[in-house]
Amino acid sequence: MDDYALAARVAVDLLAEHVREARDGLAPVTAQPDPDALASELEVERWIREGGMDAAALAKWLPRYLDATVRLHHPGSMVHQVGVPSTGAALADLIHGVTNNPMAKYEMGAAGATLERDVVRWLLEKVGFGADGAGVLTHGGSLANLTALLAARARVVPDAWRQGVPPDLALLAPPSVHYSIRRAAAILGLGEDAVIELDVDELERIRPDRLAGALERSAAAGRRPMALVAVACATSTGLHDDLRAIGAFCAEHGIWLHADAAHGASALLSDRHRHLLDGVELADSVIWDAHKMLRTSGLCAAVLLRRGHDLTGAFHQRGDYLFDQGEAIGFDVLDRAIESTKTTLGLKLFLSLAWAGERGLGDYVASRYDLTRRFYDMLSREPGVTCPYKPESNILCFRVAGIDQLAFRDRLLANGRLHIGSTTIGGERYLRLVVTAPDTDEATLNELVRALRASRAAVPA
Ligand SMILES: Cc1ncc(COP(=O)(O)O)c(C=O)c1O
């Protein structure tokens, strides 16, 4: 056996053991060692200077590395919106790591390019975009948002690519929109001041009945809307904007609707949950992160356009040695992506689908959404606990009376059994769960409830 096969076998065996331990909850869900102590434990300096790692050395080194990782497969892992890679998706990373085909040019990876084309077609179909739709996979939702808004900019100001951006553009978005949207406004040359905040309700959802007011504010500021951003679902709360009502308003006023469905679009695969995305097909652009609920590793996102020419029209570059479209066979996606070299993102999503099937992934999404609702029911019955809303997705926020929320979270982290997050809603601090791990169950929540009861009992009356 050559060195590669030997080392890969060592790594795969250790990883399989790591996943087993995590799934059984036998190892801490998270580790937060001191970085300098960790660097010394991992002998970082020596390996950089001297090299020489081989299969035998890896067998000793990798367990120490894995001990300092966050165990996403652990049932107590309920923090952030990070996918728990399925077997197929995890293997895709290994396959790409070896083959390394930069498939944005067909000639540089026919298999990867073909898979990307076909999974994008599948995503377009799920969103409800017709045969005119087009899309591309990107390294993450932030880049997908940027790409979508670049396309919106090209529609409103076709010359912006060459001449720059006029000072009168506005981007309409709710205040709690993911920060990548404001970043995109800055990167695209609009400047963050171009973001005009939409009116929202007490749970930060866009008020469709107040959209006209935002248009008036935009006009009063001497600006014209480049796009309106709605979210499905919101990062903090997991709640969905009313895409149908917002879509109708945008259609009436000729405004580009961008639906940031990075997290929530996966609910389209569940018969019982797809209604949450009702109206998504009215959007001009949609983003969808497979590395959230479709169980690929980071990164694997899609930007999807209702009219495909809006995507190809967003980029105006020709004549480079990479843009010669003279191939006898195949197609390139360099003309529709910000990245030049890309990993074979389509392979990750394809193998995740190939393992579970679209129904299997839909059942997984449904099971996590349903369990979150059961968590809500349990927490709502718990004295001293407030949940500000019924969860619509796998994101749930709650507050525990009489204790410092962040200190409670820190104690959980130190204990190593539960990893939860926190957020603010309407300026108030909440604890936040994102139920993603396939093995999280009611026993996990019982453990959380016991921990919060103990915390409350420890507070002097
Ligand atoms: C609604 C929403 N949009 C965009 C993003 C950014 O995605 P990424 O982290 O893949 O860049 C996130 C990430 O959590 C998100 O929740």
XYZ file of N, CA and C in Angstrom, residues 19 47 109 201 253 283 289 307 325 359:
30
model
N -16.616 10.221 14.963
C -18.050 10.445 14.728
C -18.873 9.548 15.662
N 6.314 20.765 13.180
C 5.867 20.162 11.920
C 6.065 21.129 10.759
N -12.600 19.819 -15.507
C -13.332 18.939 -14.585
C -14.727 18.655 -15.099
N -42.122 43.821 12.398
C -42.938 43.638 13.601
C -42.014 43.350 14.794
N -44.271 47.315 -8.154
C -43.423 48.515 -8.227
C -42.150 48.297 -9.040
N -39.555 35.672 -6.415
C -38.296 36.412 -6.258
C -37.537 36.444 -7.581
N -28.210 27.738 1.006
C -26.967 27.119 1.497
C -27.187 25.619 1.695
N -34.597 34.689 -14.039
C -34.256 34.849 -15.461
C -32.751 34.639 -15.592
N -14.626 30.868 -25.208
C -15.706 29.878 -25.172
C -15.635 28.946 -26.377
N -36.114 12.859 -0.831
C -37.091 12.599 0.220
C -36.401 12.393 1.564
